[in-house]
Coordinates of C-alpha atoms and ligand atoms in Angstrom, one line a residue:
X80 CA -27.4 -19.6 -10.4
X81 CA -27.3 -16.7 -8.0
X82 CA -26.6 -13.0 -8.5
X83 CA -26.3 -10.5 -5.7
X84 CA -29.6 -9.2 -4.3
X85 CA -28.3 -5.8 -3.6
X86 CA -26.4 -4.7 -6.7
X87 CA -23.6 -2.2 -6.2
X88 CA -21.3 -1.5 -9.2
X89 CA -18.0 -3.3 -8.3
X90 CA -14.6 -1.6 -8.4
X91 CA -12.9 -4.9 -9.2
X92 CA -14.4 -7.8 -11.1
X93 CA -12.7 -11.2 -10.2
X94 CA -13.2 -14.0 -12.7
X95 CA -12.8 -17.4 -10.9
X96 CA -13.4 -18.5 -7.3
X97 CA -10.6 -21.0 -6.9
X98 CA -8.1 -20.5 -4.1
X99 CA -6.7 -17.4 -5.8
X100 CA -9.9 -15.6 -6.7
X101 CA -11.3 -16.2 -3.3
X102 CA -8.2 -15.0 -1.5
X103 CA -8.2 -11.8 -3.7
X104 CA -11.9 -11.3 -2.8
X105 CA -10.9 -11.4 0.9
X106 CA -7.9 -9.1 0.4
X107 CA -10.0 -6.5 -1.5
X108 CA -13.0 -6.9 0.8
X109 CA -10.9 -6.4 3.9
X110 CA -9.6 -3.2 2.4
X111 CA -13.1 -1.9 1.7
X112 CA -12.9 -2.4 -2.1
X113 CA -16.2 -3.4 -3.7
X114 CA -15.7 -6.5 -5.9
X115 CA -17.8 -8.9 -7.9
X116 CA -16.7 -12.6 -7.7
X117 CA -17.9 -14.4 -10.8
X118 CA -17.7 -18.2 -10.7
X119 CA -19.5 -20.9 -12.7
X120 CA -19.4 -23.6 -10.0
X121 CA -22.3 -23.3 -7.6
X122 CA -20.4 -25.2 -4.9
X123 CA -16.8 -26.2 -4.1
X124 CA -16.8 -29.8 -5.2
X125 CA -14.8 -32.9 -4.1
X126 CA -14.4 -34.1 -7.6
X127 CA -10.8 -33.0 -7.8
X128 CA -9.1 -31.3 -4.8
X129 CA -5.7 -30.9 -6.4
X130 CA -4.1 -28.6 -3.8
X131 CA -3.6 -30.1 -0.4
X132 CA -0.6 -28.3 1.2
X133 CA -1.0 -24.7 2.3
X134 CA 2.4 -23.3 3.2
X135 CA 3.1 -21.0 6.1
X136 CA 3.2 -17.9 4.0
X137 CA -0.3 -18.5 2.7
X138 CA -1.5 -19.3 6.3
X139 CA 0.1 -16.1 7.6
X140 CA -1.9 -14.2 4.9
X141 CA -5.0 -16.0 6.1
X142 CA -4.2 -15.1 9.7
X143 CA -4.1 -11.4 8.7
X144 CA -7.4 -11.9 6.9
X145 CA -8.9 -13.4 10.0
X146 CA -9.7 -16.8 8.4
X147 CA -6.8 -19.0 9.4
X148 CA -8.8 -20.7 12.3
X149 CA -11.8 -21.3 10.0
X150 CA -9.5 -23.0 7.4
X151 CA -7.8 -25.2 10.0
X152 CA -11.2 -26.1 11.6
X153 CA -12.5 -27.3 8.2
X154 CA -9.3 -28.8 6.9
X155 CA -10.3 -32.5 7.1
X156 CA -7.1 -33.4 8.9
X157 CA -6.7 -31.4 12.1
X158 CA -3.9 -28.9 12.7
X159 CA -0.7 -30.8 13.4
X160 CA -2.3 -34.1 12.6
X161 CA 1.0 -35.2 10.9
X162 CA 4.1 -33.5 9.6
X163 CA 5.6 -36.7 8.1
X164 CA 6.2 -38.1 4.7
X165 CA 6.9 -41.8 4.3
X166 CA 8.6 -43.7 1.5
X167 CA 7.6 -47.4 1.5
X168 CA 7.3 -50.4 -0.8
X169 CA 3.5 -50.4 -0.3
X170 CA 1.3 -49.0 2.4
X171 CA 1.4 -52.4 4.1
X172 CA 5.0 -53.2 3.0
X173 CA 8.5 -52.1 4.1
X174 CA 9.2 -48.6 5.3
X175 CA 12.2 -47.2 3.4
X176 CA 12.5 -43.7 4.8
X177 CA 10.5 -41.4 7.0
X178 CA 10.8 -37.6 7.1
X179 CA 9.4 -35.5 9.9
X180 CA 8.7 -31.8 10.0
X181 CA 7.9 -31.6 6.3
X182 CA 6.3 -28.5 4.8
X183 CA 6.4 -26.9 8.3
X184 CA 3.2 -28.6 9.2
X185 CA 4.0 -29.2 12.9
X186 CA 1.7 -27.4 15.4
X187 CA 4.7 -26.8 17.7
X188 CA 5.2 -23.0 17.8
X189 CA 8.4 -21.8 16.0
X190 CA 10.0 -18.3 16.3
X191 CA 10.2 -17.7 12.6
X192 CA 6.5 -18.4 11.8
X193 CA 3.3 -16.7 12.8
X194 CA 1.4 -19.7 11.3
X195 CA 2.7 -23.1 10.4
X196 CA 1.4 -24.8 7.2
X197 CA -1.8 -26.8 7.0
X198 CA -2.8 -29.9 5.1
X199 CA -6.2 -29.0 3.6
X200 CA -7.9 -30.3 0.5
X201 CA -8.6 -27.6 -2.1
X202 CA -12.4 -28.1 -2.0
X203 CA -12.4 -27.6 1.8
X204 CA -10.3 -24.5 1.5
X205 CA -12.7 -23.1 -1.2
X206 CA -15.7 -24.1 1.0
X207 CA -14.3 -22.1 3.9
X208 CA -13.3 -19.1 1.9
X209 CA -16.7 -19.1 0.1
X210 CA -18.4 -19.1 3.6
X211 CA -16.3 -16.3 5.0
X212 CA -16.4 -14.2 1.8
X213 CA -20.2 -14.3 1.9
X214 CA -20.1 -12.2 5.1
X215 CA -18.0 -9.5 3.5
X216 CA -20.2 -6.5 2.9
X217 CA -18.1 -5.3 -0.1
X218 CA -18.0 -8.6 -2.0
X219 CA -20.9 -9.7 -4.2
X220 CA -20.8 -13.3 -5.3
X221 CA -22.1 -14.5 -8.7
X222 CA -22.2 -18.2 -8.2
X223 CA -23.2 -20.0 -11.4
X224 CA -22.0 -17.3 -13.8
X225 CA -19.0 -17.3 -16.1
X226 CA -17.0 -14.5 -17.6
X227 CA -17.7 -14.7 -21.4
X228 CA -16.2 -11.4 -22.7
X229 CA -14.1 -8.4 -21.8
X230 CA -14.2 -4.8 -23.2
X231 CA -12.0 -2.1 -21.7
X232 CA -11.6 1.6 -22.2
X233 CA -9.8 4.4 -20.5
X234 CA -12.2 4.6 -17.5
X235 CA -13.0 1.0 -16.8
X236 CA -13.7 -2.6 -17.9
X237 CA -17.0 -4.2 -18.9
X238 CA -17.3 -7.9 -18.3
X239 CA -19.9 -9.9 -20.1
X240 CA -21.0 -12.6 -17.7
X241 CA -23.1 -15.6 -18.8
X242 CA -25.4 -17.7 -16.6
X243 CA -25.9 -21.4 -17.0
X244 CA -29.2 -20.8 -18.7
X245 CA -27.6 -18.6 -21.3
X246 CA -28.7 -15.3 -19.7
X247 CA -26.1 -12.6 -20.3
X248 CA -25.4 -9.5 -18.3
X249 CA -22.8 -6.7 -18.4
X250 CA -20.9 -5.8 -15.3
X251 CA -18.8 -2.6 -15.2
X252 CA -15.8 -2.2 -12.9
X253 CA -12.5 -0.2 -12.8
X254 CA -10.4 -3.3 -13.0
X255 CA -10.7 -7.0 -13.8
X256 CA -8.6 -9.9 -12.5
X257 CA -8.6 -13.2 -14.3
X258 CA -8.1 -15.8 -11.6
X259 CA -9.9 -18.3 -13.8
X260 CA -7.4 -21.0 -13.9
X261 CA -5.1 -22.6 -16.4
X262 CA -7.5 -22.3 -19.3
X263 CA -8.3 -18.6 -18.4
X264 CA -10.9 -17.0 -20.6
X265 CA -9.6 -13.6 -19.4
X266 CA -6.1 -14.4 -20.7
X267 CA -7.6 -15.3 -24.1
X268 CA -9.8 -12.2 -24.2
X269 CA -6.9 -9.8 -23.7
X270 CA -4.4 -11.7 -25.9
X271 CA -1.8 -12.7 -23.3
X272 CA 0.2 -15.8 -24.2
X273 CA 1.8 -18.5 -22.0
X274 CA 5.4 -19.5 -22.7
X275 CA 7.1 -22.7 -21.6
X276 CA 6.5 -26.4 -22.0
X277 CA 4.4 -29.3 -20.8
X278 CA 5.8 -32.6 -19.6
X279 CA 4.7 -35.5 -21.8
X280 CA 4.0 -37.9 -18.9
X281 CA 0.3 -38.4 -18.2
X282 CA -0.7 -38.8 -14.6
X283 CA -4.0 -39.4 -12.8
X284 CA -5.3 -38.3 -9.4
X285 CA -7.8 -40.7 -7.9
X286 CA -10.1 -39.7 -5.0
X287 CA -11.4 -42.7 -3.2
X288 CA -13.0 -43.8 0.1
X289 CA -11.3 -46.5 2.1
X290 CA -12.9 -46.8 5.6
X291 CA -10.5 -48.4 8.1
X292 CA -7.5 -48.2 5.8
X293 CA -5.8 -45.6 8.1
X294 CA -5.8 -48.1 11.0
X295 CA -4.9 -51.1 8.8
X296 CA -1.4 -50.2 7.7
X297 CA 1.8 -50.0 9.7
X298 CA 3.4 -46.9 8.3
X299 CA 2.0 -44.5 11.0
X300 CA 0.5 -41.1 10.3
X301 CA 1.9 -39.2 7.3
X302 CA 0.6 -36.6 4.8
X303 CA 2.2 -38.4 1.9
X304 CA 3.1 -42.1 1.3
X305 CA 5.4 -42.4 -1.6
X306 CA 5.2 -46.0 -3.0
X307 CA 8.4 -47.4 -4.5
X308 CA 7.0 -50.3 -6.4
X309 CA 8.1 -51.8 -9.7
X310 CA 4.4 -52.3 -10.7
X311 CA 2.9 -48.9 -9.9
X312 CA 4.4 -45.6 -9.7
X313 CA 2.8 -43.1 -7.3
X314 CA 2.0 -41.6 -3.9
X315 CA -1.1 -41.4 -1.7
X316 CA -2.5 -39.9 1.4
X317 CA -5.6 -39.0 3.4
X318 CA -7.9 -36.1 2.9
X319 CA -9.8 -36.4 6.1
X320 CA -10.1 -38.6 9.1
X321 CA -13.3 -40.1 7.7
X322 CA -11.7 -42.4 5.2
X323 CA -11.3 -40.2 2.1
X324 CA -8.0 -40.7 0.3
X325 CA -6.2 -39.4 -2.7
X326 CA -3.7 -41.3 -4.9
X327 CA -1.5 -40.0 -7.7
X328 CA -0.7 -42.6 -10.3
X329 CA 2.3 -41.3 -12.2
X330 CA 2.8 -42.2 -15.8
X331 CA -0.7 -43.8 -15.9
X332 CA -1.8 -45.7 -19.1
X333 CA -3.8 -43.6 -21.5
X334 CA -6.7 -46.0 -21.2
X335 CA -6.8 -46.0 -17.3
X336 CA -10.4 -46.9 -16.4
X337 CA -12.0 -47.3 -13.0
X338 CA -11.0 -51.0 -12.8
X339 CA -7.3 -50.4 -13.7
X340 CA -7.3 -47.5 -11.2
X341 CA -8.6 -49.8 -8.5
X342 CA -6.0 -52.4 -9.3
X343 CA -3.2 -49.8 -9.2
X344 CA -4.4 -48.5 -5.8
X345 CA -4.6 -52.0 -4.4
X346 CA -1.0 -52.5 -5.6
X347 CA 0.0 -49.3 -3.8
X348 CA -1.8 -50.4 -0.6
X349 CA -0.3 -53.9 -0.9
X350 CA -3.6 -55.8 -0.2
X351 CA -7.2 -55.8 -1.4
X352 CA -8.6 -53.5 1.3
X353 CA -12.1 -52.4 0.2
X354 CA -12.1 -49.1 -1.6
X355 CA -14.5 -47.1 -3.7
X356 CA -13.3 -44.7 -6.4
X357 CA -15.0 -41.3 -6.4
X358 CA -13.2 -39.6 -9.2
X359 CA -10.4 -39.9 -11.7
X360 CA -8.7 -36.7 -12.7
X361 CA -6.0 -36.8 -15.4
X362 CA -3.3 -34.1 -15.4
X363 CA 0.1 -33.3 -16.9
X364 CA 2.8 -31.2 -15.4
X365 CA 3.2 -27.8 -17.1
X366 CA 6.0 -25.3 -16.8
X367 CA 4.3 -22.1 -18.2
X368 CA 4.3 -18.5 -17.4
X369 CA 2.4 -15.6 -19.0
X370 CA 4.5 -13.2 -21.1
X371 CA 2.6 -10.3 -19.3
X372 CA 0.5 -10.2 -16.2
X373 CA -1.3 -7.1 -17.2
X374 CA -3.2 -5.7 -20.2
X375 CA -4.5 -2.3 -19.5
X376 CA -7.0 -2.6 -16.6
X377 CA -7.0 -6.4 -16.7
X378 CA -4.6 -8.6 -14.6
X379 CA -3.9 -12.3 -14.4
X380 CA -3.3 -14.2 -11.2
X381 CA -2.7 -17.8 -10.1
X382 CA -2.8 -20.6 -12.7
X383 CA -4.1 -18.1 -15.3
X384 CA -0.6 -16.5 -15.1
X385 CA 1.7 -19.4 -14.3
X386 CA 1.6 -23.2 -14.0
X387 CA 4.2 -25.5 -12.4
X388 CA 4.4 -29.2 -11.7
X389 CA 2.9 -30.0 -8.3
X390 CA 6.1 -31.4 -6.7
X391 CA 6.7 -29.2 -3.7
X392 CA 3.2 -27.8 -3.6
X393 CA 3.9 -24.4 -5.1
X394 CA 0.9 -23.9 -7.4
X395 CA -1.9 -22.5 -5.4
X396 CA 0.5 -21.1 -2.8
X397 CA 2.2 -19.0 -5.5
X398 CA -1.2 -17.8 -6.7
X399 CA -2.3 -16.9 -3.2
X400 CA 0.9 -14.8 -3.0
X401 CA -0.2 -13.1 -6.3
X402 CA -3.6 -12.2 -4.7
X403 CA -1.8 -10.8 -1.6
X404 CA 0.5 -8.6 -3.8
X405 CA -2.2 -7.4 -6.2
X406 CA -4.8 -6.9 -3.5
X407 CA -3.2 -4.0 -1.7
X408 CA -2.0 -2.4 -4.9
X409 CA -5.5 -2.4 -6.5
X410 CA -6.8 -0.9 -3.2
X411 CA -4.2 1.8 -3.3
X412 CA -5.1 2.6 -6.9
X413 CA -8.8 2.8 -6.1
X414 CA -8.2 4.8 -2.9
X415 CA -5.9 7.3 -4.7
X416 CA -2.5 6.7 -3.1
X417 CA -0.9 4.5 -5.8
X418 CA 1.9 6.1 -7.7
X419 CA 2.0 5.7 -11.5
X420 CA 4.2 2.5 -11.3
X421 CA 2.4 0.6 -8.5
X422 CA 0.2 -1.6 -10.6
X423 CA 3.0 -2.5 -13.0
X424 CA 5.1 -3.5 -10.0
X425 CA 2.8 -6.5 -9.6
X426 CA 4.4 -8.3 -12.5
X427 CA 7.9 -7.2 -11.6
X428 CA 7.5 -8.7 -8.2
X429 CA 5.4 -11.8 -8.8
X430 CA 6.7 -13.1 -12.2
X431 CA 10.2 -14.0 -10.8
X432 CA 8.6 -15.9 -7.9
X433 CA 6.5 -18.0 -10.4
X434 CA 9.6 -18.6 -12.5
X435 CA 11.5 -19.8 -9.4
X436 CA 8.5 -22.0 -8.4
X437 CA 8.6 -23.6 -11.9
X438 CA 12.4 -24.2 -11.6
X439 CA 12.0 -25.7 -8.1
X440 CA 9.1 -28.0 -9.1
X441 CA 10.8 -29.1 -12.3
X442 CA 13.9 -29.9 -10.3
X443 CA 11.8 -32.0 -7.9
X444 CA 10.2 -33.8 -10.9
X445 CA 13.5 -35.1 -12.1
X446 CA 13.4 -38.0 -9.6
X447 CA 10.0 -39.5 -8.7
X448 CA 9.0 -43.0 -7.5
X449 CA 9.8 -44.6 -10.9
X450 CA 13.5 -43.4 -10.7
X451 CA 13.8 -44.6 -7.1
X452 CA 12.0 -48.0 -7.3
X453 CA 14.2 -51.2 -7.4
X454 CA 12.8 -54.8 -7.4
X455 CA 15.1 -55.8 -4.5
X456 CA 13.4 -53.3 -2.1
X457 CA 10.7 -55.8 -1.4
X458 CA 13.1 -58.6 -0.5
X459 CA 12.5 -59.7 3.2
X460 CA 16.1 -60.9 3.7
X461 CA 19.5 -59.2 4.1
X462 CA 19.7 -58.1 0.5
X463 CA 16.4 -56.2 0.9
X464 CA 17.6 -54.5 4.1
X465 CA 20.8 -53.3 2.3
X466 CA 18.8 -52.2 -0.7
X467 CA 16.4 -50.2 1.5
X468 CA 19.4 -48.5 3.3
X469 CA 20.9 -47.5 -0.1
X470 CA 17.5 -46.3 -1.3
X471 CA 16.9 -44.2 1.8
X472 CA 20.2 -42.3 1.0
X473 CA 19.0 -41.7 -2.6
X474 CA 15.6 -40.5 -1.4
X475 CA 17.2 -38.0 1.0
X476 CA 19.4 -36.8 -1.8
X477 CA 16.5 -36.4 -4.2
X478 CA 13.6 -35.3 -2.0
X479 CA 14.9 -33.1 0.8
X480 CA 14.4 -29.9 -1.3
X481 CA 10.8 -30.9 -2.1
X482 CA 9.7 -31.7 1.5
X483 CA 11.5 -28.8 3.2
X484 CA 10.8 -25.7 1.3
X485 CA 10.9 -22.8 3.8
X486 CA 14.0 -21.3 2.2
X487 CA 12.1 -20.7 -1.0
X488 CA 8.6 -20.1 0.6
X489 CA 9.7 -17.5 3.1
X490 CA 13.0 -16.4 1.5
X491 CA 11.4 -15.4 -1.8
X492 CA 11.3 -11.6 -1.7
X493 CA 11.3 -8.7 -4.1
X494 CA 15.0 -7.6 -3.9
X495 CA 14.8 -6.2 -7.4
X496 CA 11.4 -4.5 -7.1
X497 CA 11.2 -0.9 -8.2
X498 CA 9.3 -0.2 -5.0
X499 CA 12.0 -0.9 -2.5
X500 CA 14.8 1.5 -1.3
X501 CA 17.7 -0.7 -0.7
X502 CA 20.6 0.2 1.5
X503 CA 22.2 -3.2 1.1
X504 CA 25.2 -3.5 -1.2
X505 CA 24.9 -7.2 -2.0
X506 CA 22.1 -9.0 -3.9
X507 CA 19.7 -10.7 -1.5
X508 CA 18.4 -13.6 -3.5
X509 CA 20.3 -16.7 -4.8
X510 CA 20.2 -17.2 -8.6
X511 CA 16.8 -17.9 -9.9
X512 CA 17.7 -21.0 -11.9
X513 CA 19.0 -24.4 -10.9
X514 CA 18.3 -23.9 -7.2
X515 CA 20.6 -25.6 -4.7
X516 CA 18.7 -27.8 -2.2
X517 CA 19.9 -26.0 0.9
X518 CA 18.8 -22.6 -0.3
X519 CA 15.4 -24.1 -1.0
X520 CA 15.1 -25.8 2.4
X521 CA 16.8 -23.4 4.8
X522 CA 15.2 -20.1 5.7
X523 CA 17.5 -17.4 7.0
X524 CA 15.4 -14.5 8.3
X525 CA 16.5 -11.2 6.8
X526 CA 15.1 -7.7 7.3
X527 CA 16.8 -6.5 4.0
X528 CA 14.5 -4.4 1.8
X529 CA 12.3 -6.7 -0.3
X530 CA 12.3 -9.6 2.2
X531 CA 9.3 -10.9 4.1
X532 CA 9.5 -9.1 7.5
X533 CA 11.2 -11.5 9.9
X534 CA 8.7 -12.8 12.4
X535 CA 8.7 -12.3 16.2
X536 CA 6.4 -13.4 18.9
X537 CA 5.3 -10.6 21.3
X538 CA 3.9 -13.2 23.7
X539 CA 2.8 -16.8 23.4
X540 CA -0.3 -15.9 21.3
X541 CA 0.4 -12.5 19.9
X542 CA 2.6 -12.2 16.8
X543 CA 4.3 -9.0 15.7
X544 CA 2.3 -9.4 12.5
X545 CA -0.9 -9.1 14.5
X546 CA -0.1 -5.5 15.6
X547 CA 1.0 -4.2 12.2
X548 CA -1.5 -1.8 10.5
X549 CA -3.4 -2.6 7.3
X550 CA -1.3 -0.1 5.4
X551 CA 2.4 0.8 5.9
X552 CA 3.9 0.4 9.4
X553 CA 7.1 2.0 10.5
X554 CA 8.8 -0.1 13.2
X555 CA 10.7 2.0 15.7
X556 CA 12.9 -0.6 17.4
X557 CA 14.3 1.1 20.5
X558 CA 14.7 4.2 18.4
X559 CA 13.6 7.9 18.8
X560 CA 10.1 8.6 17.4
X561 CA 10.2 9.5 13.8
X562 CA 7.0 11.5 13.5
X563 CA 8.1 13.1 10.1
X564 CA 6.9 9.9 8.5
X565 CA 3.4 10.4 9.6
X566 CA 3.2 13.9 8.1
X567 CA 4.7 12.7 4.8
X568 CA 2.3 9.7 4.7
X569 CA -0.7 11.9 5.5
X570 CA 0.2 14.3 2.7
X571 CA 0.0 11.4 0.3
X572 CA -3.1 9.8 1.9
X573 CA -1.1 6.7 2.5
X574 CA -2.5 4.5 5.3
X575 CA 0.3 4.6 7.8
X576 CA 1.1 3.7 11.4
X577 CA 4.2 3.8 13.7
X578 CA 4.8 1.0 16.0
X579 CA 7.3 1.4 18.9
X580 CA 9.0 -1.7 20.0
X581 CA 11.3 -1.1 23.0
X582 CA 13.5 -4.1 22.1
X583 CA 17.1 -3.1 21.6
X584 CA 17.9 -6.9 21.4
X585 CA 15.9 -7.0 18.1
X586 CA 18.2 -4.7 16.2
X587 CA 20.3 -7.5 14.7
X588 CA 17.2 -9.5 13.9
X589 CA 15.8 -6.7 11.7
X590 CA 19.2 -5.2 10.7
X591 CA 18.1 -1.6 11.6
X592 CA 16.5 0.5 14.2
X593 CA 13.7 1.6 11.7
X594 CA 11.9 -0.8 9.4
X595 CA 9.2 0.3 6.9
X596 CA 6.8 -2.6 6.4
X597 CA 4.4 -2.8 3.5
X598 CA 0.8 -3.9 3.7
X599 CA 1.9 -7.4 2.6
X600 CA 4.5 -7.7 5.4
X601 CA 7.5 -7.2 3.1
X602 CA 10.2 -4.7 4.0
X603 CA 10.2 -1.5 1.9
X604 CA 13.1 0.2 3.6
X605 CA 15.2 -0.1 6.7
X606 CA 17.9 2.0 8.4
X607 CA 19.5 3.0 11.7
X608 CA 18.5 6.6 11.1
X609 CA 15.5 8.1 9.2
X610 CA 16.3 8.7 5.6
X611 CA 17.2 12.3 4.5
X612 CA 14.0 12.3 2.3
X613 CA 11.3 10.3 4.0
X614 CA 8.8 11.4 1.3
X615 CA 11.0 9.9 -1.5
X616 CA 11.1 6.5 0.3
X617 CA 7.3 6.5 0.6
X618 CA 6.8 7.6 -2.9
X619 CA 9.0 4.8 -4.2
X620 CA 7.2 2.3 -2.0
X621 CA 3.9 3.3 -3.6
X622 CA 5.1 3.3 -7.2
X623 CA 6.2 6.9 -7.6
X624 CA 5.0 10.3 -6.5
X625 CA 1.4 11.2 -6.3
X626 CA 2.0 14.8 -5.0
X627 CA 3.4 17.8 -6.9
X628 CA 7.0 18.7 -6.1
X629 CA 6.0 21.9 -4.3
X630 CA 4.2 20.0 -1.6
X631 CA 6.7 17.2 -1.2
X632 CA 8.0 16.5 2.3
Ligands
FAD1319 C1 -2.1 -33.2 -8.6 C2 -1.9 -31.8 -8.1 C3 -1.6 -31.5 -6.8 C4 -1.5 -30.2 -6.4 N1 -1.2 -29.9 -5.1 C5 -0.9 -28.7 -4.8 C6 -0.6 -28.3 -3.4 O1 -0.5 -29.2 -2.6 N2 -0.3 -27.0 -3.1 C7 -0.4 -26.0 -4.0 O2 -0.2 -24.9 -3.7 N3 -0.8 -26.3 -5.3 C8 -1.1 -27.6 -5.7 N4 -1.5 -27.8 -6.9 C9 -1.8 -26.7 -7.9 C10 -3.1 -26.1 -7.6 O3 -4.2 -27.0 -7.7 C11 -3.4 -24.9 -8.5 O4 -2.2 -24.1 -8.7 C12 -4.5 -24.0 -8.0 O5 -5.8 -24.7 -8.1 C13 -4.7 -22.7 -8.8 O6 -5.7 -22.0 -8.2 P1 -6.4 -20.9 -9.1 O7 -7.4 -20.3 -8.2 O8 -5.4 -20.0 -9.8 O9 -7.1 -21.7 -10.3 P2 -8.2 -22.8 -10.1 O10 -8.1 -23.6 -8.9 O11 -8.1 -23.6 -11.4 O12 -9.6 -22.0 -10.1 C14 -10.0 -21.3 -11.2 C15 -11.5 -21.0 -11.0 O13 -12.0 -20.3 -12.1 C16 -13.3 -20.8 -12.5 N5 -13.5 -20.4 -13.9 C17 -13.1 -21.1 -15.0 N6 -13.5 -20.4 -16.1 C18 -14.2 -19.3 -15.7 C19 -14.8 -18.2 -16.4 N7 -14.9 -18.2 -17.7 N8 -15.4 -17.3 -15.7 C20 -15.3 -17.3 -14.3 N9 -14.7 -18.3 -13.6 C21 -14.1 -19.3 -14.3 C22 -13.2 -22.3 -12.2 O14 -14.5 -22.8 -12.1 C23 -12.4 -22.3 -11.0 O15 -13.2 -22.3 -9.8 C24 -1.7 -29.2 -7.4 C25 -2.0 -29.5 -8.7 C26 -2.1 -30.8 -9.1 C27 -2.4 -31.1 -10.5

């Protein structure tokens, strides 16, 4: 149990150092906000690394925070190790279908991404983020401590934290964020409820070691091997190049013990390759979202606020997006440039993304290996070949939207946010429910207000994102300087920069000669001419006016 040597009253208390709490600590730390990170686990452990796929939007956030390289270096599977998913009758059996380019994991540079995705076990992500957060002078880490109680008043929040030995301390901050996972204590303390449903099917994730297995099967490299087998239902893959594997046994028997798990994994492999089980982690798919993301000075983020089935890999990634959104807004509130509506906009912006993640993942869950498996797939003759061709068609139909998700990942913006000034007549987003596969898979860059800023490379290594400021940035794309923005931002203490890009060929890419970019790389406003009232656009982007009308620019 460790508590910070040099104690400084934090401005933000973060309960939970999973992927979301750790990302938020980096966001706040990088913005000079003092925070206390309270976490009962002394170390990131290998017992159950649930998350494995980090999507490009999360990796772009980590690039901005300066930790993308460290994450890739400690990922277990090197950057670009594989961008394939294979469907087979067993690891040593027939290949039915192979997809390449899944989850944008390829290390081949693409115009629309500053960072591709990364396959990285959750414990390795947490380990890296723990190491890098320790160097942040404004973050104090409370490893071995749990949040046990919350009291709030008009000026702040007091968290009661408990050590493993029963010692209790009171920590006072201006805000508290519950990033303490699906059973969130913070959520219970402030009386926020989850609405939705759980799937009745019980599943188990097994972590096991299988030295030499990677070289002993004919399927080639892939991040996921989906096994279509009439005996066992599931998928598997590698966590590192040293022989650590994961397997998900879908619809596992309630009494699954180590021996039955071993038998199931051997059936998935298709032979008795020696393996050793390290952990068995039962889980059920949940489709839940909090009725509110905020209660006074307390906020929820990540699994504490929403939970979706894992199909598509949206859980941690959506939570990381919460941390990015909430991070700059809390910093603005603490540094005095947040308007009265800025903190409430967190829920307006992030809750629809969680709802869409739930809808996407539930859609993907409708067809899993059990629905696709047929006894004739293992047939070595003509009948088997025909069955596998038919099956490949069904797999493509059912799984394309799950394996190619950039349309959702990068296309999810905040078109209805109260913070954006829209000059576009049409709605930007497809309907939230019953997503069509193509909208999920195909990303069409858009500079419309609310969208993620379309990416551009400035040269082979340097991304446009690398030269944006930490606050708001006005892109002047082959347009006359618009210095009136600077004065308006200075009056409001808004961190602001102008960036001249003499690229007339980029007008159509961004849809305007001026683009106002928020600290989280989303577009707040765009136009061919500066707006009549620059101050009004800035006020709106920051949640309302912070200056009296007599001084408004
Ligand atoms: C099988 C499976 C596979 C998945 N794969 C993916 C994937 O590929 N990609 C993806 O994005 N998501 C995936 N997910 C989902 C992902 O694991 C979760 O969404 C993610 O872990 C949520 O992160 P979090 O930080 O919100 O919560 P958690 O990871 O649950 O972290 C919460 C933290 O809070 C701490 N805590 C608990 N109580 C307290 C307290 N009282 N005080 C202080 N701290 C406390 C915990 O110790 C923990 O460290 C998967 C889930 C499953 C089940």
